[in-house]
């Protein structure tokens, strides 16, 4: 079995340097084309442009008033007016009109007194060329307008058209061929319905969109199966049409990964693996004609790192264009970020502005999870020679969304509830939309997040057996010094989520000890886990008696998915999650789910919006339709039991 | 004569507030449409999106290796291996393959020892679901993927396609109708050849390009003449098709300006003039159907201010989208910027990084000069309640070009020479292009700019009659403390620029006193002016004897344009300027034109590039072909005469 093992991995910088040194003679590979000026926005001129016409092309009045001979006006002053006669001494003129032959100045209409239809009086002299835009004031015919290499801005279109340049010669767009590969990948353009073992290919479209952002022209062909000869044929044909070729690996690596062999058939593999995670299995090569070939990893996040950190700088360099750094802001890390020495790591994060500073909440690192890139609003890069960052450290963070969106975003950390999705939706539908970033770390994690000012609010449903109260005893213990408010979101039903039709006939928590029942648990610190342990203790059931007690998930939905897919037979969770996936549900208890908020932030506009939404009739109706929610207290401030 | 006078001008903020309050019920005016997902980049979802499929849709191996039953592996450890039999206990599997029915974990191939074809040994247990991407790990079918109001990023296309979302319902693009008006404006699409009194209309294309940047759909119609009935008919028809209408005034204001009357015919004028320069004659109105109508000023820079500072915020607000502030950096002003109280002023500037800090060089303020917006790399806004800034003050400056381009830009301040255009062109054609910003303030201004670290280098050609040397005596006087280097650019011919065929038969400087000869001068501080005064003094000619001695221009080209257009009969300037405009030239003197550079910056890469270019054979050849240049010393370091 032949395997591609990445023995000679290099850093991203080394990889780029290596390619640059080999392609040095192949820079500025773009031909040129003549296109209409009005279609040339953001294109790059391939030759200098000189003005055809002057602007203005004539001496033009810059004010409404009268055209005069400046000589005639000398000596005019307050109390000693000069009288001017129509046609001989003055001609009425409007802004933009050509100055009549022989006249050399304009007097503003405000400074002219009409004595009669044909006679005016002025009390101020006009200096020569006063209020006149002279020929060529803006543009002189034949002068250099833009040098070659200039990128055309919206304003530049005005300059070019004003100078009578109706066509421009520009560098052609850099064409990038994209070949998705893999027997198991399905062409999204065919709207496929994936069977087991199949995945819908989408990396090619992500790349095509990024390329458009970088002013390139993507040329994508449909996926090619794992057939070496066919792959060579297809890539060779496409290579002739384009400046750069990207071969996208299928999601399966290993023995079927032909990318390296195909690159060897087309030319030479220069970089085989980079010291970056995600992104490690990236390949760079050069075809026999001297064209860059990129082997992109199959996992979507790895592919994006390969596109943005390897391909993008090389594209700008090949075009001879300056490349801006990604925009960054400083954020305070809400969790430690350990990192492997010798590997550059890219960590997706959510960013929010809490208590006047930006905080970042790390997302899961899995390279296969494209949704994490969609959820992320920031990206942290950890250098190869760093072992990572501690909680609370200030870290430079690339922003992935518009800055205003990040600035206005709300962060909710804590227990998960499906109503947070509903809230998210309502917040985005506001006249001035508010982005809600939610991280699910359990109720206790939420309380700590409020204590550390890592979140605007926290979802919590912690039951205290001693007082039979929710949340307050825990708040008293974890953030006794802080002035907080507890607002109810809903009373919700917790119970056992079981497969449709309840095939194993699970009825109570006592069934969990049965030999044929596999349970799926929630993580430590989750309110649901605490609830489970409370009841197990009451029933004198030991965790070790339950199969799957050690298997943890972080959200109700994830628990439900385990049941849906047969990974587990049941789990404790909320009714809405069961209903969302059309599973059965055995209600066990009603519990209070509250939002914890710092009192000092209650009047912030975004928090006010949240309170308005959850108190609204619409929200109540939508929530109740999800199943298992009672919103009679929603939006109300809770008080501890005596 | 009816005139539009701007009596009730309001600030930009007030104008926007007024419109917002009147249009409050008309927000989120966009309908929706269903489009293919791969065409939906940067579109905004009009309804929430839920996943069709899970991702993965099956339990998938996350590593190459063998699928096992985790139960079978418990107890395996170093020195105590477990033996597994093919098909019964293990199945070989590659990354991405579905886990065979009944198997629940994967062991990496690196941890497997093949004893024979069908038997393997392992020395580590596999925990359940080890190296398995479980169904729905990334996306769970039916879960909320994006809320309504979400703007689709390149990554999001990956998420949507992976979730089996092949079509999305998005808000339609905001359509903006553009009506250029004016009898004197020519439609650029017809490639016109302007006669006196005519101008090529281009504001509509500038706006169309800006609108594309703001994700709007521009709908431009050809210019409409100053015919009230026709204007009302055309605007009314277009208004039905679009969400916002922009009426662009011709370059002529005053009695022919119908915009206000047309707006009144369509609805109501709300804002008539804003306290901003450029941009003052902007109008805002609301049609009877409640659509925003904008009356854009005719001058191009005024129009851009109207588009960017009035229209843009209203577009984002109407769409219910967050709008980022323009990106700014702090720059040190190289000249004072006085400003009128009560008016917000926008000053175009060039930006360069000199001596470790950003400096900004103000450009001319004329609202009619579109080229200043093309040349500008920054924009400074001076508040209504500010009287402006002093030289040396640090001012927040909006950047108009990519930051890397600005960071790498070179700034040359001083005397003007046509070779600087040539140099600009060569610098932009480098593999990593360098942008050259040049400001023409005369040789003395250049020396002061080097003294104050406002420029990377300065062009200077100051003749000292006492020593008969160039530049050194002035450097000694103006920056005696500074360690500078003087590098020659060229020896150039100065002389009299006269009309083609020299109709007035001008031969020497003595002709300047003739009654029929009008002269055009250069500004005080210009080397050419100093040269002129030196010779006049020698010839005992008094400035008052010369007609036009008081009329000043800032560049050789501007002098030549005055001659070309008959504004003057002759001026002192360089041969290249005469040749560029096909004028006649009477050589008077050869003079040295040098570049002054601080010694400490000589080794900076960009300065090195300049020195390489001006020493190159190509540059010499190109320069000499311009006429009047001798480049024998070009690139050489000059020494003062004894």
Coordinates of N, CA and C in Angstrom, one line a residue, chain A residues 452-589:
Chain A
X452 N -16.1 36.7 34.7 CA -14.9 37.2 34.1 C -15.2 38.2 33.0
X453 N -16.4 38.6 32.9 CA -16.8 39.5 31.8 C -16.4 39.0 30.4
X454 N -16.7 37.7 30.2 CA -16.4 37.1 28.9 C -17.7 37.1 28.0
X455 N -18.8 37.4 28.6 CA -20.1 37.3 27.9 C -21.0 38.4 28.3
X456 N -22.0 38.7 27.4 CA -23.0 39.7 27.8 C -24.1 39.1 28.7
X457 N -24.4 37.8 28.4 CA -25.3 37.1 29.3 C -25.0 35.6 29.2
X458 N -25.6 34.9 30.1 CA -25.4 33.4 30.2 C -26.7 32.7 30.4
X459 N -26.8 31.6 29.7 CA -28.0 30.7 29.9 C -27.7 29.7 31.0
X460 N -28.6 29.6 32.0 CA -28.3 28.7 33.1 C -29.6 28.1 33.7
X461 N -29.5 26.8 34.1 CA -30.7 26.1 34.6 C -30.2 25.2 35.7
X462 N -29.5 25.7 36.7 CA -28.8 24.9 37.7 C -29.8 24.7 38.9
X463 N -30.2 23.5 39.1 CA -31.1 23.1 40.2 C -30.3 22.8 41.5
X464 N -30.7 23.5 42.6 CA -30.1 23.2 43.9 C -31.0 22.4 44.8
X465 N -30.7 21.1 45.0 CA -31.6 20.3 45.8 C -31.8 20.8 47.2
X466 N -30.8 21.4 47.8 CA -31.0 21.9 49.2 C -32.1 22.9 49.3
X467 N -32.1 23.9 48.4 CA -33.1 25.0 48.5 C -34.2 24.7 47.6
X468 N -34.1 23.7 46.7 CA -35.1 23.5 45.6 C -35.3 24.8 44.8
X469 N -34.2 25.6 44.7 CA -34.3 26.8 43.9 C -33.4 26.6 42.7
X470 N -33.6 27.4 41.7 CA -32.7 27.4 40.5 C -31.7 28.5 40.5
X471 N -30.5 28.3 40.1 CA -29.5 29.3 39.8 C -28.9 30.1 41.0
X472 N -29.8 30.7 41.8 CA -29.4 31.7 42.8 C -28.3 31.1 43.7
X473 N -28.5 29.9 44.3 CA -27.5 29.3 45.2 C -26.1 29.3 44.5
X474 N -26.1 28.9 43.2 CA -24.8 28.8 42.4 C -24.2 30.2 42.2
X475 N -25.1 31.1 41.9 CA -24.6 32.5 41.6 C -23.9 33.0 42.9
X476 N -24.6 32.8 44.0 CA -24.1 33.2 45.4 C -22.7 32.6 45.6
X477 N -22.5 31.4 45.1 CA -21.3 30.7 45.4 C -20.2 31.2 44.4
X478 N -20.5 31.3 43.1 CA -19.5 31.5 42.1 C -19.2 33.0 41.9
X479 N -20.3 33.9 41.9 CA -20.0 35.3 41.8 C -20.7 36.1 42.8
X480 N -20.3 35.9 44.1 CA -21.0 36.6 45.2 C -20.8 38.1 45.2
X481 N -19.7 38.5 44.6 CA -19.4 40.0 44.7 C -20.1 40.8 43.6
X482 N -20.6 40.1 42.6 CA -21.1 40.8 41.4 C -22.6 41.1 41.5
X483 N -22.9 42.2 41.0 CA -24.3 42.7 41.0 C -25.0 42.2 39.7
X484 N -25.7 41.1 39.8 CA -26.3 40.5 38.6 C -27.8 40.4 38.7
X485 N -28.4 40.2 37.5 CA -29.9 40.1 37.4 C -30.1 38.8 36.7
X486 N -31.2 38.0 37.2 CA -31.5 36.8 36.6 C -32.9 37.0 35.9
X487 N -32.9 36.8 34.6 CA -34.1 37.0 33.8 C -34.6 35.7 33.3
X488 N -35.8 35.4 33.4 CA -36.3 34.1 32.9 C -36.4 34.1 31.4
X489 N -36.0 33.0 30.8 CA -36.2 32.8 29.4 C -37.4 31.9 29.1
X490 N -37.5 30.8 29.9 CA -38.6 29.9 29.7 C -38.6 28.8 30.8
X491 N -39.7 28.2 31.0 CA -39.8 26.9 31.8 C -39.8 25.9 30.7
X492 N -38.9 24.9 30.8 CA -38.8 23.9 29.8 C -38.9 22.5 30.3
X493 N -39.3 21.6 29.4 CA -39.4 20.2 29.8 C -38.1 19.5 29.5
X494 N -37.6 18.8 30.6 CA -36.5 17.9 30.4 C -37.0 16.5 30.5
X495 N -36.4 15.6 29.7 CA -36.8 14.3 29.8 C -35.9 13.4 29.0
X496 N -36.3 12.2 28.7 CA -35.5 11.2 28.0 C -35.8 11.3 26.5
X497 N -34.8 11.6 25.7 CA -35.0 11.6 24.3 C -34.7 10.2 23.8
X498 N -35.7 9.6 23.1 CA -35.6 8.2 22.6 C -35.9 8.1 21.2
X499 N -35.6 7.0 20.6 CA -35.8 6.9 19.1 C -37.3 6.9 18.8
X500 N -37.7 7.2 17.6 CA -39.0 7.3 17.2 C -39.8 6.0 17.5
X501 N -40.9 6.0 18.1 CA -41.6 4.8 18.5 C -41.1 4.2 19.7
X502 N -40.1 4.7 20.3 CA -39.5 4.2 21.5 C -39.3 2.7 21.5
X503 N -38.5 2.2 20.5 CA -38.4 0.7 20.3 C -37.9 -0.1 21.5
X504 N -37.1 0.6 22.4 CA -36.6 -0.2 23.5 C -37.5 0.0 24.8
X505 N -38.6 0.7 24.5 CA -39.6 0.8 25.6 C -39.0 1.4 26.9
X506 N -38.3 2.5 26.7 CA -37.7 3.2 27.9 C -38.7 4.1 28.5
X507 N -38.9 4.0 29.8 CA -40.0 4.7 30.5 C -39.5 5.7 31.6
X508 N -38.5 5.2 32.4 CA -38.0 6.0 33.5 C -36.5 5.9 33.5
X509 N -35.9 6.7 34.5 CA -34.5 6.7 34.6 C -34.0 5.3 35.1
X510 N -34.8 4.5 35.7 CA -34.5 3.2 36.1 C -34.1 2.3 34.9
X511 N -34.7 2.6 33.8 CA -34.4 1.8 32.6 C -32.9 2.0 32.1
X512 N -32.3 3.0 32.6 CA -30.9 3.3 32.1 C -29.9 2.2 32.5
X513 N -30.2 1.5 33.5 CA -29.3 0.4 34.0 C -29.5 -0.9 33.2
X514 N -30.5 -0.9 32.4 CA -30.7 -2.1 31.6 C -29.5 -2.4 30.7
X515 N -29.3 -3.7 30.4 CA -28.2 -4.1 29.6 C -28.3 -3.7 28.2
X516 N -29.5 -3.6 27.7 CA -29.7 -3.4 26.3 C -29.9 -1.9 26.0
X517 N -29.6 -1.0 27.0 CA -29.8 0.4 26.8 C -28.5 1.1 26.9
X518 N -28.1 1.9 25.8 CA -26.9 2.7 25.7 C -27.3 4.1 25.9
X519 N -26.7 4.8 26.9 CA -27.1 6.2 27.2 C -26.0 7.1 26.6
X520 N -26.4 8.3 26.4 CA -25.5 9.4 26.0 C -25.6 10.5 26.9
X521 N -24.5 10.9 27.5 CA -24.5 11.9 28.6 C -24.2 13.3 28.1
X522 N -24.4 14.3 29.0 CA -23.9 15.7 28.7 C -22.6 15.9 29.5
X523 N -21.9 17.0 29.2 CA -20.6 17.2 29.7 C -20.7 17.7 31.2
X524 N -19.6 17.5 32.0 CA -19.6 18.0 33.3 C -19.8 19.5 33.4
X525 N -20.6 19.9 34.3 CA -20.9 21.4 34.5 C -22.2 21.7 33.8
X526 N -22.7 20.8 32.9 CA -24.0 21.1 32.3 C -25.1 21.0 33.3
X527 N -26.0 21.9 33.3 CA -27.2 21.8 34.2 C -27.9 20.5 34.1
X528 N -28.0 20.0 32.8 CA -28.7 18.7 32.6 C -28.0 17.6 33.2
X529 N -26.7 17.6 33.2 CA -25.9 16.6 33.9 C -26.1 16.6 35.4
X530 N -26.1 17.8 35.9 CA -26.3 18.0 37.4 C -27.7 17.5 37.8
X531 N -28.7 17.7 36.9 CA -30.0 17.3 37.1 C -30.1 15.7 37.1
X532 N -29.4 15.2 36.1 CA -29.4 13.7 36.0 C -28.8 13.1 37.3
X533 N -27.6 13.7 37.7 CA -26.9 13.1 38.9 C -27.8 13.2 40.1
X534 N -28.6 14.3 40.2 CA -29.4 14.5 41.4 C -30.5 13.4 41.4
X535 N -31.1 13.1 40.3 CA -32.1 12.0 40.3 C -31.5 10.7 40.4
X536 N -30.4 10.4 39.8 CA -29.7 9.1 40.0 C -29.4 8.9 41.4
X537 N -28.9 9.9 42.1 CA -28.6 9.8 43.5 C -29.8 9.5 44.3
X538 N -30.9 10.2 44.0 CA -32.2 9.9 44.7 C -32.7 8.4 44.5
X539 N -32.4 7.9 43.3 CA -32.8 6.6 43.0 C -31.7 5.6 43.3
X540 N -30.6 6.1 43.9 CA -29.5 5.2 44.3 C -28.9 4.4 43.1
X541 N -28.9 5.0 42.0 CA -28.3 4.4 40.8 C -26.9 5.0 40.7
X542 N -25.9 4.1 40.5 CA -24.5 4.5 40.3 C -24.2 4.7 38.9
X543 N -23.4 5.8 38.6 CA -23.0 6.0 37.2 C -22.4 4.8 36.5
X544 N -21.6 4.0 37.2 CA -21.0 2.8 36.6 C -22.0 1.8 36.1
X545 N -23.3 1.9 36.6 CA -24.3 1.0 36.2 C -24.9 1.3 34.8
X546 N -24.5 2.5 34.4 CA -25.1 3.0 33.1 C -24.1 2.9 32.0
X547 N -24.5 2.2 30.9 CA -23.7 2.1 29.7 C -23.7 3.4 29.0
X548 N -22.5 4.0 28.7 CA -22.5 5.2 28.0 C -22.5 6.5 28.9
X549 N -22.5 6.3 30.2 CA -22.5 7.5 31.1 C -21.3 8.3 30.8
X550 N -20.2 7.7 30.4 CA -18.9 8.5 30.1 C -18.9 9.1 28.8
X551 N -19.8 8.8 27.9 CA -19.9 9.5 26.6 C -20.6 10.8 26.7
X552 N -19.8 11.9 26.4 CA -20.4 13.2 26.6 C -20.7 14.0 25.3
X553 N -21.7 14.7 25.3 CA -22.0 15.7 24.3 C -22.2 17.1 24.9
X554 N -22.1 18.2 24.1 CA -22.2 19.5 24.6 C -23.5 20.2 24.4
X555 N -24.4 19.6 23.6 CA -25.7 20.3 23.4 C -26.8 19.3 23.4
X556 N -28.0 19.8 23.6 CA -29.2 18.9 23.5 C -29.3 18.3 22.2
X557 N -29.0 19.1 21.1 CA -29.2 18.7 19.8 C -28.2 17.5 19.5
X558 N -27.0 17.7 20.0 CA -26.0 16.6 19.8 C -26.4 15.3 20.4
X559 N -27.0 15.4 21.6 CA -27.6 14.2 22.3 C -28.7 13.6 21.4
X560 N -29.5 14.5 20.9 CA -30.6 14.0 20.0 C -30.1 13.3 18.8
X561 N -29.0 13.9 18.2 CA -28.4 13.3 17.0 C -27.9 11.9 17.3
X562 N -27.3 11.7 18.5 CA -26.8 10.4 18.9 C -27.9 9.3 18.9
X563 N -29.1 9.8 19.4 CA -30.2 8.9 19.4 C -30.7 8.6 18.0
X564 N -30.8 9.7 17.2 CA -31.3 9.6 15.9 C -30.5 8.6 15.0
X565 N -29.2 8.6 15.2 CA -28.3 7.8 14.4 C -28.0 6.5 15.0
X566 N -28.6 6.2 16.2 CA -28.4 4.9 16.8 C -27.1 4.7 17.6
X567 N -26.3 5.8 17.7 CA -25.1 5.7 18.5 C -25.5 5.5 20.0
X568 N -26.6 6.0 20.4 CA -27.1 5.8 21.7 C -28.6 5.5 21.6
X569 N -29.2 4.9 22.7 CA -30.6 4.6 22.7 C -31.4 5.8 23.4
X570 N -30.7 6.5 24.3 CA -31.4 7.6 24.9 C -30.5 8.5 25.6
X571 N -31.0 9.7 25.8 CA -30.2 10.7 26.5 C -31.1 11.7 27.2
X572 N -30.6 12.4 28.2 CA -31.5 13.4 28.9 C -31.3 14.7 28.1
X573 N -32.5 15.3 27.9 CA -32.4 16.6 27.1 C -33.8 17.3 27.1
X574 N -33.9 18.3 26.3 CA -35.1 19.1 26.3 C -36.0 18.6 25.2
X575 N -37.3 18.8 25.3 CA -38.3 18.3 24.4 C -38.1 18.9 23.0
X576 N -37.7 20.2 22.9 CA -37.5 20.9 21.6 C -36.5 20.2 20.8
X577 N -35.5 19.6 21.4 CA -34.4 18.9 20.6 C -35.0 17.7 20.1
X578 N -35.8 16.9 20.9 CA -36.4 15.7 20.4 C -37.3 16.0 19.2
X579 N -38.1 17.0 19.4 CA -39.1 17.4 18.4 C -38.4 17.8 17.1
X580 N -37.3 18.6 17.2 CA -36.6 19.1 16.1 C -36.2 17.9 15.2
X581 N -35.8 16.8 15.8 CA -35.3 15.7 15.0 C -36.4 14.6 14.9
X582 N -37.6 14.9 15.2 CA -38.7 14.0 15.1 C -38.5 12.7 15.9
X583 N -38.0 12.9 17.1 CA -37.8 11.7 18.0 C -38.8 11.7 19.1
X584 N -38.9 10.6 19.8 CA -39.9 10.5 20.9 C -39.2 11.1 22.2
X585 N -40.1 11.5 23.2 CA -39.7 12.2 24.3 C -40.5 11.7 25.5
X586 N -39.8 11.4 26.6 CA -40.5 11.0 27.9 C -40.2 12.1 28.9
X587 N -41.2 13.0 29.1 CA -41.0 14.1 30.1 C -40.7 13.6 31.5
X588 N -39.7 14.2 32.1 CA -39.4 13.9 33.5 C -39.6 15.0 34.5
X589 N -39.3 16.3 34.0 CA -39.3 17.4 35.0 C -39.4 18.7 34.2

